[in-house]
Amino acid sequence: MSQTAMPLAAGAPGRRGPGEGGPGAASPRPTAPPRPETAARARGCGFPADMSGLGAAAGPGWQRDSGGLSVLDEEPLAAAPVDFLQELPSCQSARRRRGGTQERRPALLGTAGSRGAVVRELQQERAELPERPARELPLSIAEKRKLRGSQQADTEHLSRWKKWRRTSSKSWQKALSEVKGLSSYLVLWQRDIHSIEGKFGTGIQSYFSFLRFLVLLNFIIFILMFSFVTLPFIVSKYGIFNSTIAYISPKNIEDNCTVYEPSGNKGLVYFYTYLKDLFSGTGFLEVTSLFYGYYTIDVVWISIMRYNLPLAYLLATFAYLTLSFLWILKRSVKGFMQNLVHDADPFQSYCNKVFAGWDFCITDPNAAWLKHRSLQYELQTDLQEEKLKQKIAERTTKEKLRIYSLRIFINIIVIAILSGCFYSIYRVTVFSQENSNDTDNENSLANLLVQYLPSMVITLANFISPLIFSFLIRFEDYTPAFEIRLTLMRCVFVRLANIGVLLFSLWSQISNCSTDKCKPCGYNYKLYPCWESDVGQEMYKLMIFDFAVILAVPLFVDFPRKLLVTHCSCKLIQWFGQQEFGVSDNVLEIIYGQTICWIGTFFSPLLPAIATIKYFIIFYVKKVILIHTRKPEARSLRASNSNFFFLAVLLIGLILAFVPLAVSIAHIPSSKACGPFRNFNTSWEVVPDTILEFPTFLQQILFGMASEAFAVPFFMVICIIMFYFIALARAHKRVVEQLREQLVLESRDKMFLIRKIAEAQR
């Protein structure tokens, strides 16, 4: 920036001295340093003592070097026009914040000392720049070429060791970038997801990315359970690597508790019996490695190494839950930060929609038209929300009483619907468990329907309840955005609570001791000799039925509806139109299945393999129905908001899965006739039993960590750390607010300076 562009920096407008950069000027005229009170006033507005934002831009002591940096030369700076800077809006705002025109104490920053510090800092910054590649620097092409030439010239003067280090570092970075580029081709469904993103936007693309995440998660869980549970059993069973199996006879257990005769098929078996067993998990499947009851061993000896299978089974369960939690948490952090940015300020949200709301990944014209409609809907929704907020502020006491009474009444209806669903699931589960083993109907279709009654009722409740909730929410007079959130949270609660009610019904049957059925063993051993396998079969049936429904809906609903809309001109059919591809509904659908997988993996170790295959097929099914039978929904979700919402609901499902697993492991007595924990009262007892085999000092350390003397201080330290991060978050929030205010003030300063420059040039 030339000095002539800022006449205000040199004194009176329109005047230029002989030493102020005129054509005939030989060198800048040395000036005296600013007075202390002048420096204090400048620093009180946020400017250094010897320069300002204006003087720094136009002062003669600033030059641009070859690296693109503005540095100070050794010549003194001209005095800053402090009185002029007092008129800046940012300076006036800072003085008002301090409660008056009180000036700060002048700091001892002489011109030479301050300029020297700035020079040293900028030179240090300049020395660090060549370490970065030139393409990463915010410089023009010409400046980058100069910088590259200076770097090559500097390289000639380096020692051989430094030259080798620099060359090897560049080669390593180049190899890493090439490997990273090649690895992108190995990402699952990358081209398909990019194609979906280009045709339908990032909102729908986020659903398919979420589906890919679940496929990878379930595959890793399957590898974990297979490697530490199933593979050692198979290796020892067939004597591979000189391995053997050691059985430990149960102690102090009645003989009735150890009787377990799986309903395996014997003799001549009809083909439809195999199909029934395949869908119900009974028969030949019950005696395979798919279910808990198959792993009835205590110790595996592989050569001379002792492998504690019960401990490995329990630790693998904790490992896949911990892995899922950490992975979900890692993915949700980024979405949470983006969600905070988008929802921090209504005005900022409006600016994001207007200036940054368009999805540049869209290449399809129909998708572009839908995106136009989506943005229009979002702006209309924002206006409706503002109008509704104004209406809420103007409500009278009578209107508030009417609205609150109506909401209470609707919530009572919602609770009644939920109670009806829960009671129906409970009664159907009890009926199914009592009648599914009826010998008269053992090979009939009726027996299979009785076994699938809980799955059918749960699926029906998951389908009907959201429709009722969507109808009732219209009368509660909420804002459109809150209507969507509340409806989704109710749907999430219904889907996940139904699984909890099913497990509660099973536990009530397993622990039913009203007629001394479970006195010898601690559980109802007559109806459930291996209750863990029975729970695994229920989870297996839920997953199979959910998969069958997902495949049946496109085949029997979506394709016929598409044909009718395309080839029939009836007004009623055209009014119904094509089915929309609801991202939220589809996500809740697969989260429901993933929660079943998390719960069922303990009772059926190979269930994650079934879930992986299931989600792999669902990806292509959903892709086909999206392209050929359905249309994107008009009220699409922003990708950042939807990703965070998906992961938050998935985290809720994981927490819900942890609760029944914790109760099954620590509270309910383990089966005495099957499974790796048949010699323990509960599954958790394998942990203290293993600790007792450790050396004495290690036992004392572990038991001390489990005592109250360690738990209370540990809890206090965690609370202190939590309060520290809360305080840090509040401080960051205040800094963000100050930075936003500073951005506004900077824009006002620019307008003020432009106006003054225009006045000075007249």
PDB file of C-alpha atoms in Angstrom, residues 265-365:
ATOM      1  CA  ASN A 265     -33.662 -82.343  14.812  1.00  0.00           C
ATOM      2  CA  LYS A 266     -33.225 -86.108  14.941  1.00  0.00           C
ATOM      3  CA  GLY A 267     -34.110 -88.729  12.370  1.00  0.00           C
ATOM      4  CA  LEU A 268     -36.063 -87.881   9.222  1.00  0.00           C
ATOM      5  CA  VAL A 269     -36.744 -84.156   9.080  1.00  0.00           C
ATOM      6  CA  TYR A 270     -38.955 -82.335   6.594  1.00  0.00           C
ATOM      7  CA  PHE A 271     -37.602 -79.412   4.613  1.00  0.00           C
ATOM      8  CA  TYR A 272     -40.053 -76.898   6.068  1.00  0.00           C
ATOM      9  CA  THR A 273     -38.756 -77.849   9.528  1.00  0.00           C
ATOM     10  CA  TYR A 274     -35.327 -76.585   8.517  1.00  0.00           C
ATOM     11  CA  LEU A 275     -36.932 -73.360   7.294  1.00  0.00           C
ATOM     12  CA  LYS A 276     -38.781 -72.977  10.598  1.00  0.00           C
ATOM     13  CA  ASP A 277     -35.553 -73.539  12.517  1.00  0.00           C
ATOM     14  CA  LEU A 278     -33.752 -71.045  10.293  1.00  0.00           C
ATOM     15  CA  PHE A 279     -36.319 -68.332  11.065  1.00  0.00           C
ATOM     16  CA  SER A 280     -36.787 -69.141  14.764  1.00  0.00           C
ATOM     17  CA  GLY A 281     -33.230 -70.025  15.785  1.00  0.00           C
ATOM     18  CA  THR A 282     -34.283 -73.407  17.209  1.00  0.00           C
ATOM     19  CA  GLY A 283     -33.541 -76.944  16.073  1.00  0.00           C
ATOM     20  CA  PHE A 284     -30.222 -77.351  14.315  1.00  0.00           C
ATOM     21  CA  LEU A 285     -29.294 -73.673  14.852  1.00  0.00           C
ATOM     22  CA  GLU A 286     -29.632 -73.972  18.627  1.00  0.00           C
ATOM     23  CA  VAL A 287     -26.662 -76.345  18.833  1.00  0.00           C
ATOM     24  CA  THR A 288     -24.324 -74.253  16.656  1.00  0.00           C
ATOM     25  CA  SER A 289     -21.809 -71.574  17.600  1.00  0.00           C
ATOM     26  CA  LEU A 290     -24.441 -68.933  16.890  1.00  0.00           C
ATOM     27  CA  PHE A 291     -25.825 -69.094  20.442  1.00  0.00           C
ATOM     28  CA  TYR A 292     -24.481 -68.913  23.987  1.00  0.00           C
ATOM     29  CA  GLY A 293     -25.296 -72.503  24.939  1.00  0.00           C
ATOM     30  CA  TYR A 294     -22.784 -73.898  22.451  1.00  0.00           C
ATOM     31  CA  TYR A 295     -19.764 -72.644  24.420  1.00  0.00           C
ATOM     32  CA  THR A 296     -19.967 -75.070  27.356  1.00  0.00           C
ATOM     33  CA  ILE A 297     -16.264 -75.244  28.206  1.00  0.00           C
ATOM     34  CA  ASP A 298     -14.185 -73.824  31.026  1.00  0.00           C
ATOM     35  CA  VAL A 299     -10.523 -73.808  29.982  1.00  0.00           C
ATOM     36  CA  VAL A 300      -8.790 -74.199  26.625  1.00  0.00           C
ATOM     37  CA  TRP A 301      -5.209 -75.461  26.541  1.00  0.00           C
ATOM     38  CA  ILE A 302      -3.390 -74.422  23.359  1.00  0.00           C
ATOM     39  CA  SER A 303      -0.058 -76.214  23.598  1.00  0.00           C
ATOM     40  CA  ILE A 304       1.123 -75.132  27.077  1.00  0.00           C
ATOM     41  CA  MET A 305      -0.878 -71.899  27.197  1.00  0.00           C
ATOM     42  CA  ARG A 306      -4.017 -71.765  29.359  1.00  0.00           C
ATOM     43  CA  TYR A 307      -6.849 -69.767  27.794  1.00  0.00           C
ATOM     44  CA  ASN A 308      -9.607 -68.720  30.192  1.00  0.00           C
ATOM     45  CA  LEU A 309     -12.648 -68.735  27.893  1.00  0.00           C
ATOM     46  CA  PRO A 310     -15.201 -67.380  30.463  1.00  0.00           C
ATOM     47  CA  LEU A 311     -12.974 -64.383  31.186  1.00  0.00           C
ATOM     48  CA  ALA A 312     -12.323 -63.848  27.463  1.00  0.00           C
ATOM     49  CA  TYR A 313     -16.072 -64.019  26.775  1.00  0.00           C
ATOM     50  CA  LEU A 314     -16.805 -61.319  29.369  1.00  0.00           C
ATOM     51  CA  LEU A 315     -13.888 -59.073  28.391  1.00  0.00           C
ATOM     52  CA  ALA A 316     -14.818 -59.312  24.697  1.00  0.00           C
ATOM     53  CA  THR A 317     -18.320 -58.127  25.629  1.00  0.00           C
ATOM     54  CA  PHE A 318     -16.928 -55.119  27.485  1.00  0.00           C
ATOM     55  CA  ALA A 319     -14.496 -54.498  24.614  1.00  0.00           C
ATOM     56  CA  TYR A 320     -17.141 -54.222  21.885  1.00  0.00           C
ATOM     57  CA  LEU A 321     -19.298 -51.952  24.056  1.00  0.00           C
ATOM     58  CA  THR A 322     -16.307 -49.706  24.825  1.00  0.00           C
ATOM     59  CA  LEU A 323     -15.203 -49.698  21.189  1.00  0.00           C
ATOM     60  CA  SER A 324     -18.681 -48.697  20.042  1.00  0.00           C
ATOM     61  CA  PHE A 325     -18.888 -45.937  22.656  1.00  0.00           C
ATOM     62  CA  LEU A 326     -15.503 -44.408  21.802  1.00  0.00           C
ATOM     63  CA  TRP A 327     -16.066 -44.616  18.050  1.00  0.00           C
ATOM     64  CA  ILE A 328     -19.489 -42.974  18.280  1.00  0.00           C
ATOM     65  CA  LEU A 329     -18.106 -40.310  20.601  1.00  0.00           C
ATOM     66  CA  LYS A 330     -15.226 -39.560  18.228  1.00  0.00           C
ATOM     67  CA  ARG A 331     -17.541 -39.171  15.244  1.00  0.00           C
ATOM     68  CA  SER A 332     -20.079 -37.077  17.152  1.00  0.00           C
ATOM     69  CA  VAL A 333     -17.570 -34.453  18.375  1.00  0.00           C
ATOM     70  CA  LYS A 334     -17.183 -32.909  14.921  1.00  0.00           C
ATOM     71  CA  GLY A 335     -20.925 -32.851  14.326  1.00  0.00           C
ATOM     72  CA  PHE A 336     -21.485 -31.323  17.769  1.00  0.00           C
ATOM     73  CA  MET A 337     -19.092 -28.451  17.033  1.00  0.00           C
ATOM     74  CA  GLN A 338     -20.743 -27.790  13.665  1.00  0.00           C
ATOM     75  CA  ASN A 339     -24.144 -27.923  15.321  1.00  0.00           C
ATOM     76  CA  LEU A 340     -23.056 -25.307  17.856  1.00  0.00           C
ATOM     77  CA  VAL A 341     -21.848 -23.049  15.054  1.00  0.00           C
ATOM     78  CA  HIS A 342     -25.103 -23.335  13.095  1.00  0.00           C
ATOM     79  CA  ASP A 343     -27.435 -22.933  16.084  1.00  0.00           C
ATOM     80  CA  ALA A 344     -25.479 -20.333  18.020  1.00  0.00           C
ATOM     81  CA  ASP A 345     -27.298 -17.264  16.709  1.00  0.00           C
ATOM     82  CA  PRO A 346     -30.593 -16.934  14.779  1.00  0.00           C
ATOM     83  CA  PHE A 347     -29.145 -14.144  12.637  1.00  0.00           C
ATOM     84  CA  GLN A 348     -26.079 -16.254  11.873  1.00  0.00           C
ATOM     85  CA  SER A 349     -28.349 -19.179  10.975  1.00  0.00           C
ATOM     86  CA  TYR A 350     -30.264 -16.914   8.593  1.00  0.00           C
ATOM     87  CA  CYS A 351     -26.994 -15.738   6.985  1.00  0.00           C
ATOM     88  CA  ASN A 352     -25.857 -19.340   6.598  1.00  0.00           C
ATOM     89  CA  LYS A 353     -29.060 -20.227   4.760  1.00  0.00           C
ATOM     90  CA  VAL A 354     -28.895 -17.192   2.464  1.00  0.00           C
ATOM     91  CA  PHE A 355     -25.170 -17.083   1.684  1.00  0.00           C
ATOM     92  CA  ALA A 356     -23.970 -20.644   2.391  1.00  0.00           C
ATOM     93  CA  GLY A 357     -27.092 -22.778   2.215  1.00  0.00           C
ATOM     94  CA  TRP A 358     -26.655 -24.069  -1.307  1.00  0.00           C
ATOM     95  CA  ASP A 359     -25.267 -27.597  -1.693  1.00  0.00           C
ATOM     96  CA  PHE A 360     -22.640 -27.418  -4.454  1.00  0.00           C
ATOM     97  CA  CYS A 361     -22.368 -31.214  -4.574  1.00  0.00           C
ATOM     98  CA  ILE A 362     -25.724 -31.381  -6.391  1.00  0.00           C
ATOM     99  CA  THR A 363     -25.499 -32.041 -10.133  1.00  0.00           C
ATOM    100  CA  ASP A 364     -28.965 -33.421 -10.902  1.00  0.00           C
ATOM    101  CA  PRO A 365     -31.648 -30.842 -11.980  1.00  0.00           C
TER     102      PRO A 365
END
